[in-house]
mmCIF file of C-alpha atoms in Angstrom:
data_model
loop_
_atom_site.group_PDB
_atom_site.id
_atom_site.type_symbol
_atom_site.label_atom_id
_atom_site.label_comp_id
_atom_site.label_asym_id
_atom_site.label_seq_id
_atom_site.Cartn_x
_atom_site.Cartn_y
_atom_site.Cartn_z
ATOM 1 C CA MET A 237 0.220 0.174 0.113
ATOM 2 C CA ASN A 238 2.823 1.908 0.656
ATOM 3 C CA ALA A 239 2.517 3.103 -3.454
ATOM 4 C CA LEU A 240 -0.731 4.109 -3.503
ATOM 5 C CA PRO A 241 -1.602 8.487 -2.641
ATOM 6 C CA LEU A 242 -2.402 9.569 0.814
ATOM 7 C CA ALA A 243 -5.481 12.127 1.785
ATOM 8 C CA PHE A 244 -4.046 13.002 4.860
ATOM 9 C CA GLY A 245 -0.599 15.111 3.692
ATOM 10 C CA ALA A 246 2.784 13.412 4.326
ATOM 11 C CA PRO A 247 3.238 9.988 5.848
ATOM 12 C CA LEU A 248 3.686 10.672 10.651
ATOM 13 C CA LEU A 249 5.947 7.853 11.853
ATOM 14 C CA THR A 250 7.204 4.712 10.731
ATOM 15 C CA ALA A 251 6.426 1.410 12.996
ATOM 16 C CA ALA A 252 5.893 -2.925 13.591
ATOM 17 C CA MET A 253 2.602 -4.040 14.060
ATOM 18 C CA ARG A 254 1.671 -8.153 15.127
ATOM 19 C CA SER A 255 5.149 -8.423 16.385
ATOM 20 C CA VAL A 256 2.903 -10.902 18.422
ATOM 21 C CA PRO A 257 -0.839 -11.756 17.397
ATOM 22 C CA GLU A 258 -2.002 -10.531 20.696
ATOM 23 C CA ASP A 259 -1.437 -7.268 19.004
ATOM 24 C CA PHE A 260 -3.761 -7.355 16.965
ATOM 25 C CA GLN A 261 -7.184 -8.151 17.615
ATOM 26 C CA VAL A 262 -10.476 -7.785 15.946
ATOM 27 C CA ASP A 263 -13.854 -9.341 16.823
ATOM 28 C CA GLU A 264 -16.459 -9.615 14.125
ATOM 29 C CA LEU A 265 -19.839 -7.911 15.202
ATOM 30 C CA PRO A 266 -23.128 -9.888 14.267
ATOM 31 C CA ALA A 267 -25.483 -9.304 11.673
ATOM 32 C CA PHE A 268 -28.230 -10.950 13.702
ATOM 33 C CA GLU A 269 -29.380 -12.653 16.507
ATOM 34 C CA ALA A 270 -29.488 -16.393 16.335
ATOM 35 C CA THR A 271 -32.991 -18.234 16.591
ATOM 36 C CA GLY A 272 -32.437 -20.896 18.982
ATOM 37 C CA GLU A 273 -33.623 -23.006 16.882
ATOM 38 C CA GLY A 274 -32.978 -25.035 14.080
ATOM 39 C CA GLU A 275 -29.755 -28.030 11.998
ATOM 40 C CA HIS A 276 -27.448 -25.201 11.755
ATOM 41 C CA LEU A 277 -24.831 -25.155 15.504
ATOM 42 C CA LEU A 278 -23.528 -21.134 15.487
ATOM 43 C CA LEU A 279 -19.914 -21.008 17.485
ATOM 44 C CA ASP A 280 -18.283 -18.024 18.447
ATOM 45 C CA ILE A 281 -15.166 -18.717 18.208
ATOM 46 C CA ARG A 282 -11.696 -17.151 19.301
ATOM 47 C CA LYS A 283 -8.949 -18.009 17.552
ATOM 48 C CA ARG A 284 -4.739 -17.603 18.023
ATOM 49 C CA GLY A 285 -2.377 -17.685 15.495
ATOM 50 C CA ALA A 286 -4.357 -20.579 12.766
ATOM 51 C CA ASN A 287 -6.310 -19.241 9.865
ATOM 52 C CA THR A 288 -10.376 -19.101 9.686
ATOM 53 C CA VAL A 289 -10.018 -21.979 6.575
ATOM 54 C CA ALA A 290 -7.677 -23.997 9.168
ATOM 55 C CA ILE A 291 -10.145 -23.793 11.877
ATOM 56 C CA ALA A 292 -13.531 -24.725 9.212
ATOM 57 C CA LYS A 293 -11.882 -27.792 8.385
ATOM 58 C CA GLN A 294 -11.521 -29.616 12.032
ATOM 59 C CA LEU A 295 -14.547 -28.605 12.697
ATOM 60 C CA ALA A 296 -15.850 -30.656 9.954
ATOM 61 C CA GLN A 297 -13.664 -33.111 11.157
ATOM 62 C CA TRP A 298 -15.315 -32.848 14.888
ATOM 63 C CA ALA A 299 -18.198 -32.975 13.540
ATOM 64 C CA GLY A 300 -18.102 -35.928 11.479
ATOM 65 C CA VAL A 301 -19.235 -34.082 8.467
ATOM 66 C CA ALA A 302 -18.067 -32.634 5.144
ATOM 67 C CA GLU A 303 -16.267 -28.640 4.808
ATOM 68 C CA MET A 304 -19.401 -27.853 3.378
ATOM 69 C CA ALA A 305 -21.150 -27.379 5.342
ATOM 70 C CA VAL A 306 -19.235 -25.856 8.141
ATOM 71 C CA SER A 307 -19.290 -21.485 6.720
ATOM 72 C CA TYR A 308 -18.455 -18.628 8.034
ATOM 73 C CA ALA A 309 -19.075 -14.468 7.608
ATOM 74 C CA GLY A 310 -15.695 -13.110 6.740
ATOM 75 C CA GLN A 311 -12.100 -14.774 6.718
ATOM 76 C CA LYS A 312 -9.887 -13.358 9.352
ATOM 77 C CA ASP A 313 -6.089 -13.745 9.284
ATOM 78 C CA ARG A 314 -3.649 -15.951 10.682
ATOM 79 C CA HIS A 315 -1.448 -13.762 12.867
ATOM 80 C CA ALA A 316 -3.920 -12.388 15.272
ATOM 81 C CA VAL A 317 -6.530 -12.880 17.853
ATOM 82 C CA THR A 318 -9.663 -12.930 16.044
ATOM 83 C CA THR A 319 -13.510 -13.840 17.356
ATOM 84 C CA GLN A 320 -15.522 -15.012 14.305
ATOM 85 C CA ARG A 321 -19.000 -16.870 14.191
ATOM 86 C CA PHE A 322 -19.404 -20.086 12.251
ATOM 87 C CA SER A 323 -21.998 -22.386 11.619
ATOM 88 C CA VAL A 324 -22.277 -26.311 11.239
ATOM 89 C CA HIS A 325 -25.287 -27.761 9.359
ATOM 90 C CA LEU A 326 -25.909 -30.963 11.874
ATOM 91 C CA PRO A 327 -29.176 -32.219 10.044
ATOM 92 C CA LYS A 328 -30.128 -34.008 13.591
ATOM 93 C CA ARG A 329 -29.472 -31.324 15.810
ATOM 94 C CA VAL A 330 -26.867 -33.304 17.693
ATOM 95 C CA SER A 331 -23.760 -31.511 18.753
ATOM 96 C CA PRO A 332 -20.440 -33.816 19.495
ATOM 97 C CA ASP A 333 -19.109 -31.986 22.988
ATOM 98 C CA ILE A 334 -17.812 -28.975 22.639
ATOM 99 C CA ALA A 335 -15.076 -28.999 24.888
ATOM 100 C CA LEU A 336 -12.627 -31.121 22.644
ATOM 101 C CA LEU A 337 -12.687 -27.857 20.790
ATOM 102 C CA ASP A 338 -10.502 -26.219 22.952
ATOM 103 C CA SER A 339 -7.102 -26.189 22.138
ATOM 104 C CA ASP A 340 -4.503 -23.038 21.748
ATOM 105 C CA GLU A 341 -5.526 -22.407 18.038
ATOM 106 C CA MET A 342 -9.749 -21.834 19.317
ATOM 107 C CA GLN A 343 -11.613 -21.953 22.414
ATOM 108 C CA VAL A 344 -16.138 -21.990 21.633
ATOM 109 C CA LEU A 345 -16.702 -18.646 23.945
ATOM 110 C CA ALA A 346 -20.768 -19.190 22.691
ATOM 111 C CA SER A 347 -22.791 -21.761 20.719
ATOM 112 C CA THR A 348 -26.697 -22.081 19.586
ATOM 113 C CA TRP A 349 -28.942 -23.443 17.526
ATOM 114 C CA HIS A 350 -29.681 -20.765 14.272
ATOM 115 C CA ASN A 351 -32.415 -22.110 11.670
ATOM 116 C CA ARG A 352 -30.356 -20.999 8.763
ATOM 117 C CA LYS A 353 -25.961 -22.218 7.053
ATOM 118 C CA LEU A 354 -24.231 -18.902 8.260
ATOM 119 C CA GLN A 355 -23.433 -16.799 5.055
ATOM 120 C CA ARG A 356 -21.055 -14.622 3.088
ATOM 121 C CA GLY A 357 -20.647 -11.281 4.627
ATOM 122 C CA ALA A 358 -23.243 -11.699 6.916
ATOM 123 C CA LEU A 359 -21.585 -9.278 9.744
ATOM 124 C CA ALA A 360 -22.280 -5.984 10.444
ATOM 125 C CA GLY A 361 -18.440 -5.153 9.962
ATOM 126 C CA ASN A 362 -15.277 -5.396 12.445
ATOM 127 C CA ARG A 363 -13.955 -4.406 15.643
ATOM 128 C CA PHE A 364 -9.981 -3.534 15.660
ATOM 129 C CA LYS A 365 -7.390 -3.165 18.273
ATOM 130 C CA LEU A 366 -4.194 -2.927 16.878
ATOM 131 C CA VAL A 367 -1.000 -2.281 18.862
ATOM 132 C CA LEU A 368 2.208 -0.352 16.736
ATOM 133 C CA ARG A 369 5.463 -0.464 18.484
ATOM 134 C CA ASP A 370 8.638 0.884 18.047
ATOM 135 C CA VAL A 371 6.890 3.913 16.771
ATOM 136 C CA ARG A 372 8.907 7.296 15.607
ATOM 137 C CA GLY A 373 6.954 10.157 15.184
ATOM 138 C CA ASP A 374 5.561 13.679 16.544
ATOM 139 C CA ALA A 375 2.489 11.953 19.192
ATOM 140 C CA ALA A 376 0.748 15.043 18.684
ATOM 141 C CA ALA A 377 0.652 15.181 15.080
ATOM 142 C CA ILE A 378 -0.494 11.673 15.383
ATOM 143 C CA GLY A 379 -3.188 12.067 17.563
ATOM 144 C CA GLU A 380 -4.457 14.880 14.960
ATOM 145 C CA ARG A 381 -3.826 12.885 12.079
ATOM 146 C CA LEU A 382 -6.505 10.414 13.637
ATOM 147 C CA GLN A 383 -8.566 13.049 14.649
ATOM 148 C CA ALA A 384 -8.960 14.253 11.452
ATOM 149 C CA ILE A 385 -9.696 10.551 10.276
ATOM 150 C CA ALA A 386 -12.742 10.154 12.626
ATOM 151 C CA GLY A 387 -13.844 13.399 11.429
ATOM 152 C CA ARG A 388 -13.771 12.885 7.949
ATOM 153 C CA GLY A 389 -13.172 8.746 7.699
ATOM 154 C CA LEU A 390 -10.805 7.887 4.440
ATOM 155 C CA PRO A 391 -10.687 6.709 1.180
ATOM 156 C CA ASN A 392 -12.051 3.205 2.204
ATOM 157 C CA TRP A 393 -8.906 0.951 -0.482
ATOM 158 C CA PHE A 394 -8.841 -2.698 -0.794
ATOM 159 C CA GLY A 395 -6.029 -3.308 1.114
ATOM 160 C CA GLU A 396 -2.635 -6.253 -0.009
ATOM 161 C CA GLN A 397 -4.744 -8.687 1.636
ATOM 162 C CA ARG A 398 -6.579 -8.988 -1.757
ATOM 163 C CA PHE A 399 -3.663 -9.113 -3.944
ATOM 164 C CA GLY A 400 -1.681 -12.095 -2.014
ATOM 165 C CA ARG A 401 2.035 -11.955 -0.834
ATOM 166 C CA ASP A 402 3.767 -9.885 -2.843
ATOM 167 C CA GLY A 403 0.587 -8.547 -4.787
ATOM 168 C CA GLY A 404 0.988 -12.006 -7.240
ATOM 169 C CA ASN A 405 -2.471 -12.245 -7.705
ATOM 170 C CA VAL A 406 -3.068 -9.559 -10.253
ATOM 171 C CA PRO A 407 -0.413 -11.341 -12.867
ATOM 172 C CA ALA A 408 -1.720 -14.970 -11.965
ATOM 173 C CA ALA A 409 -5.725 -13.202 -12.746
ATOM 174 C CA LEU A 410 -3.563 -11.927 -15.458
ATOM 175 C CA GLN A 411 -2.964 -15.570 -16.889
ATOM 176 C CA MET A 412 -6.032 -17.482 -15.929
ATOM 177 C CA PHE A 413 -7.483 -14.652 -18.584
ATOM 178 C CA GLY A 414 -5.368 -15.800 -21.149
ATOM 179 C CA GLY A 415 -5.989 -19.560 -20.932
ATOM 180 C CA ARG A 416 -4.422 -20.912 -17.700
ATOM 181 C CA ARG A 417 -5.951 -23.388 -15.739
ATOM 182 C CA VAL A 418 -6.692 -23.258 -11.960
ATOM 183 C CA ARG A 419 -9.066 -24.896 -9.075
ATOM 184 C CA LYS A 420 -12.100 -22.990 -8.214
ATOM 185 C CA ASP A 421 -11.626 -21.807 -5.487
ATOM 186 C CA GLN A 422 -8.363 -19.946 -6.961
ATOM 187 C CA ARG A 423 -10.266 -18.895 -9.484
ATOM 188 C CA SER A 424 -13.489 -17.002 -7.177
ATOM 189 C CA MET A 425 -9.651 -15.300 -5.447
ATOM 190 C CA LEU A 426 -8.576 -13.779 -8.279
ATOM 191 C CA LEU A 427 -11.225 -12.788 -9.578
ATOM 192 C CA SER A 428 -11.878 -10.425 -6.869
ATOM 193 C CA ALA A 429 -8.033 -9.726 -7.054
ATOM 194 C CA ALA A 430 -8.569 -7.979 -10.650
ATOM 195 C CA ARG A 431 -12.485 -6.451 -9.587
ATOM 196 C CA SER A 432 -10.060 -4.444 -6.706
ATOM 197 C CA ALA A 433 -7.203 -3.643 -8.630
ATOM 198 C CA LEU A 434 -9.106 -1.678 -11.181
ATOM 199 C CA PHE A 435 -10.930 -0.003 -8.195
ATOM 200 C CA ASN A 436 -7.294 1.142 -5.858
ATOM 201 C CA ARG A 437 -7.181 2.272 -9.918
ATOM 202 C CA VAL A 438 -9.821 4.309 -9.172
ATOM 203 C CA LEU A 439 -9.972 5.513 -5.974
ATOM 204 C CA ALA A 440 -6.278 6.974 -6.757
ATOM 205 C CA ALA A 441 -6.840 8.650 -9.059
ATOM 206 C CA ARG A 442 -9.532 10.720 -6.917
ATOM 207 C CA VAL A 443 -7.394 11.061 -4.131
ATOM 208 C CA GLU A 444 -5.371 12.090 -5.743
ATOM 209 C CA GLN A 445 -7.783 15.078 -7.704
ATOM 210 C CA GLY A 446 -8.748 15.770 -3.813
ATOM 211 C CA SER A 447 -12.261 14.348 -5.257
ATOM 212 C CA TRP A 448 -12.051 10.750 -2.883
ATOM 213 C CA ASP A 449 -14.711 12.265 -0.836
ATOM 214 C CA SER A 450 -16.835 14.325 -2.849
ATOM 215 C CA ALA A 451 -18.762 14.664 -6.047
ATOM 216 C CA LEU A 452 -18.060 14.571 -9.993
ATOM 217 C CA GLU A 453 -20.516 16.065 -11.786
ATOM 218 C CA GLY A 454 -21.824 11.930 -12.669
ATOM 219 C CA GLU A 455 -21.449 10.749 -9.606
ATOM 220 C CA VAL A 456 -23.632 7.800 -8.236
ATOM 221 C CA TRP A 457 -24.203 7.344 -4.869
ATOM 222 C CA MET A 458 -23.651 4.363 -2.060
ATOM 223 C CA LEU A 459 -25.980 4.687 0.459
ATOM 224 C CA ASP A 460 -23.956 4.137 3.640
ATOM 225 C CA GLY A 461 -24.401 0.296 4.936
ATOM 226 C CA SER A 462 -26.221 -0.995 1.051
ATOM 227 C CA ARG A 463 -24.583 -2.069 -1.953
ATOM 228 C CA SER A 464 -27.799 0.012 -2.677
ATOM 229 C CA VAL A 465 -26.577 3.343 -5.620
ATOM 230 C CA PHE A 466 -28.104 6.124 -6.964
ATOM 231 C CA GLY A 467 -27.755 8.732 -9.865
ATOM 232 C CA PRO A 468 -26.488 9.891 -11.800
ATOM 233 C CA GLU A 469 -28.460 13.270 -10.812
ATOM 234 C CA PRO A 470 -27.767 17.441 -10.647
ATOM 235 C CA MET A 471 -26.118 17.635 -7.631
ATOM 236 C CA SER A 472 -28.293 19.678 -4.305
ATOM 237 C CA GLU A 473 -28.355 20.893 -1.641
ATOM 238 C CA VAL A 474 -30.087 17.624 -0.235
ATOM 239 C CA LEU A 475 -27.349 15.057 -1.990
ATOM 240 C CA ALA A 476 -24.874 17.975 -0.388
ATOM 241 C CA GLU A 477 -26.092 17.671 3.133
ATOM 242 C CA ARG A 478 -26.416 13.364 2.906
ATOM 243 C CA LEU A 479 -23.001 13.770 1.731
ATOM 244 C CA ALA A 480 -21.859 15.744 4.290
ATOM 245 C CA ARG A 481 -23.489 13.565 7.153
ATOM 246 C CA PHE A 482 -22.618 10.311 5.835
ATOM 247 C CA ASP A 483 -25.638 8.988 4.497
ATOM 248 C CA ILE A 484 -24.423 8.232 1.601
ATOM 249 C CA HIS A 485 -20.793 7.855 -0.133
ATOM 250 C CA PRO A 486 -19.174 8.998 -3.660
ATOM 251 C CA SER A 487 -17.907 5.044 -5.481
ATOM 252 C CA ALA A 488 -16.254 3.226 -8.287
ATOM 253 C CA PRO A 489 -16.742 0.365 -10.362
ATOM 254 C CA LEU A 490 -15.874 -2.843 -9.842
ATOM 255 C CA TRP A 491 -15.357 -4.393 -12.968
ATOM 256 C CA GLY A 492 -18.012 -6.304 -14.813
ATOM 257 C CA VAL A 493 -20.252 -7.280 -17.899
ATOM 258 C CA GLY A 494 -22.739 -3.934 -18.394
ATOM 259 C CA GLU A 495 -22.011 -0.057 -18.794
ATOM 260 C CA LEU A 496 -20.325 2.796 -16.454
ATOM 261 C CA ARG A 497 -23.553 3.897 -14.635
ATOM 262 C CA SER A 498 -21.227 6.510 -13.926
ATOM 263 C CA SER A 499 -21.249 9.688 -16.714
ATOM 264 C CA ASP A 500 -19.643 12.977 -17.229
ATOM 265 C CA ALA A 501 -16.449 13.963 -14.953
ATOM 266 C CA ALA A 502 -16.617 10.637 -12.522
ATOM 267 C CA ARG A 503 -17.395 8.424 -16.132
ATOM 268 C CA ALA A 504 -14.141 9.597 -17.719
ATOM 269 C CA LEU A 505 -12.061 9.627 -14.989
ATOM 270 C CA GLU A 506 -12.958 6.703 -14.371
ATOM 271 C CA GLU A 507 -12.680 5.369 -17.946
ATOM 272 C CA GLN A 508 -9.048 7.229 -17.978
ATOM 273 C CA ALA A 509 -7.815 5.423 -14.572
ATOM 274 C CA LEU A 510 -8.769 1.952 -16.435
ATOM 275 C CA SER A 511 -7.441 2.419 -20.214
ATOM 276 C CA ASP A 512 -3.616 0.990 -20.107
ATOM 277 C CA GLU A 513 -2.967 -2.338 -21.440
ATOM 278 C CA GLN A 514 -2.898 -4.339 -18.353
ATOM 279 C CA ALA A 515 -7.102 -2.382 -17.137
ATOM 280 C CA LEU A 516 -7.772 -3.384 -20.246
ATOM 281 C CA ALA A 517 -6.776 -7.204 -20.077
ATOM 282 C CA LEU A 518 -8.463 -6.828 -16.437
ATOM 283 C CA ARG A 519 -11.588 -5.709 -17.520
ATOM 284 C CA ALA A 520 -11.596 -8.477 -20.394
ATOM 285 C CA GLY A 521 -11.146 -11.050 -18.334
ATOM 286 C CA LEU A 522 -13.949 -9.798 -16.272
ATOM 287 C CA GLU A 523 -16.808 -9.358 -18.618
ATOM 288 C CA GLU A 524 -15.795 -12.662 -20.163
ATOM 289 C CA ALA A 525 -16.980 -14.551 -16.588
ATOM 290 C CA GLY A 526 -19.526 -13.130 -16.696
ATOM 291 C CA LEU A 527 -19.589 -11.076 -13.860
ATOM 292 C CA LYS A 528 -22.088 -7.769 -13.345
ATOM 293 C CA GLN A 529 -20.935 -4.005 -12.939
ATOM 294 C CA GLU A 530 -21.270 -2.743 -9.507
ATOM 295 C CA ARG A 531 -19.911 -0.169 -7.243
ATOM 296 C CA ARG A 532 -18.455 0.704 -3.796
ATOM 297 C CA ALA A 533 -17.878 3.509 -2.151
ATOM 298 C CA LEU A 534 -15.282 5.996 -2.428
ATOM 299 C CA ARG A 535 -15.360 6.047 1.937
ATOM 300 C CA LEU A 536 -15.179 4.812 4.757
ATOM 301 C CA ARG A 537 -15.819 6.250 8.325
ATOM 302 C CA PRO A 538 -14.298 4.165 11.633
ATOM 303 C CA ALA A 539 -16.650 4.014 14.445
ATOM 304 C CA LEU A 540 -15.520 4.231 17.885
ATOM 305 C CA MET A 541 -12.002 5.478 16.874
ATOM 306 C CA GLN A 542 -9.786 5.823 20.391
ATOM 307 C CA HIS A 543 -6.067 5.495 20.823
ATOM 308 C CA GLN A 544 -3.346 5.983 23.736
ATOM 309 C CA TRP A 545 0.370 5.617 24.335
ATOM 310 C CA LEU A 546 1.165 2.374 26.045
ATOM 311 C CA ALA A 547 4.348 3.698 26.225
ATOM 312 C CA ASP A 548 6.494 6.678 24.331
ATOM 313 C CA ASP A 549 6.617 4.577 21.208
ATOM 314 C CA VAL A 550 4.428 1.920 22.076
ATOM 315 C CA LEU A 551 0.389 3.171 20.159
ATOM 316 C CA GLU A 552 -2.533 1.343 20.601
ATOM 317 C CA LEU A 553 -5.421 2.157 18.664
ATOM 318 C CA SER A 554 -9.826 0.343 18.517
ATOM 319 C CA PHE A 555 -11.875 1.210 15.597
ATOM 320 C CA ALA A 556 -14.306 -0.681 14.087
ATOM 321 C CA LEU A 557 -15.363 -1.211 10.025
ATOM 322 C CA PRO A 558 -17.715 -1.862 8.066
ATOM 323 C CA PRO A 559 -17.545 -5.434 6.611
ATOM 324 C CA GLY A 560 -15.316 -5.940 3.624
ATOM 325 C CA CYS A 561 -12.949 -3.058 4.826
ATOM 326 C CA TYR A 562 -9.845 -2.826 6.019
ATOM 327 C CA ALA A 563 -7.475 -1.460 9.228
ATOM 328 C CA THR A 564 -4.064 -1.914 6.529
ATOM 329 C CA ALA A 565 -6.718 1.805 5.391
ATOM 330 C CA VAL A 566 -6.135 3.460 9.132
ATOM 331 C CA LEU A 567 -2.750 2.843 9.722
ATOM 332 C CA HIS A 568 -1.784 3.548 5.544
ATOM 333 C CA GLU A 569 -2.932 7.227 6.074
ATOM 334 C CA LEU A 570 0.046 7.204 8.764
ATOM 335 C CA GLY A 571 2.989 6.128 8.027
ATOM 336 C CA THR A 572 5.156 3.338 7.098
ATOM 337 C CA VAL A 573 3.958 -0.002 9.325
ATOM 338 C CA SER A 574 6.012 -3.197 9.315
ATOM 339 C CA ASP A 575 4.612 -6.146 10.422
ATOM 340 C CA ALA A 576 7.266 -7.899 12.261
ATOM 341 C CA SER A 577 5.253 -11.256 11.221
ATOM 342 C CA ARG A 578 5.756 -11.281 8.397
ATOM 343 C CA ASN A 579 7.955 -8.400 7.936
ATOM 344 C CA GLU A 580 5.407 -7.065 5.338
ATOM 345 C CA ILE A 581 2.419 -4.379 5.300
ATOM 346 C CA PRO A 582 0.148 -7.161 6.643
ATOM 347 C CA ALA A 583 -4.223 -6.399 5.839
ATOM 348 C CA ALA A 584 -7.432 -7.167 7.474
ATOM 349 C CA GLU A 585 -10.973 -7.590 6.271
#
């Protein structure tokens, strides 16, 4: 993410994170209350040092069911302490001993029955608590930057998690579009990476222009907390007021089949940002794959943002983000944060 432009000015700090898994904590915010009945066992699990897919496989083995009978709302990183919900389909409503699941990697915090399978994306957001160590930077300036982010929001980047180690998912997507065969799960990941790369290009152009949180002529608006869009329509005092209170956000394309919905200046910027050879190849591949044109908000607003200095060079940050948004979008606006667990910038969704 160091190559992406900054919305709030020059970097203010250098720091390291994830010196230990506890330095990166993520708690899912559930989107619904369990019904207490049905044949899907919901498990709230705290995991440490394990990724989501590995935990899902362990749950399938524990329950004696196929892996497809286990589902989760979102993936969480391995090098962290995270709390998330899983569902296990048990048609006979007979559960093995839950205590057997407790280990150094996972702990079951709660369990209950529900009448539907847990769907991907079925969460209200994620709450983060991050500890940055070896911080070098002016504490007062950092505090002012965090206050500005809390008040204004920030660019809604797709984080490096989408692009794989060393950004390899986008070149792999181009190879797939060129005819290379991949597994079904890899195909989905590479399609997402291609879409995300194109979105980030448009957002980068808007950040450089200074319009990532304001309106261009021909803007398509996204309602806060949903995927519903409307417009383009002439800017008005009503739209300006809704934009100011974060009820709506400007948006950019998630590429696929169909015409761009934007028009005028907004459309011209999007087309220009996606006009080079690589972007055109990614666009063609996504269209050939049958994905439909969608939109994503250009900005996000962290909720409940707080910070405290645990020592002169140790900074704790806490905030909540909507689903599909990345903690590294916040870190990016502060400076360069290296990941002590793998010597690269981390990303969490």
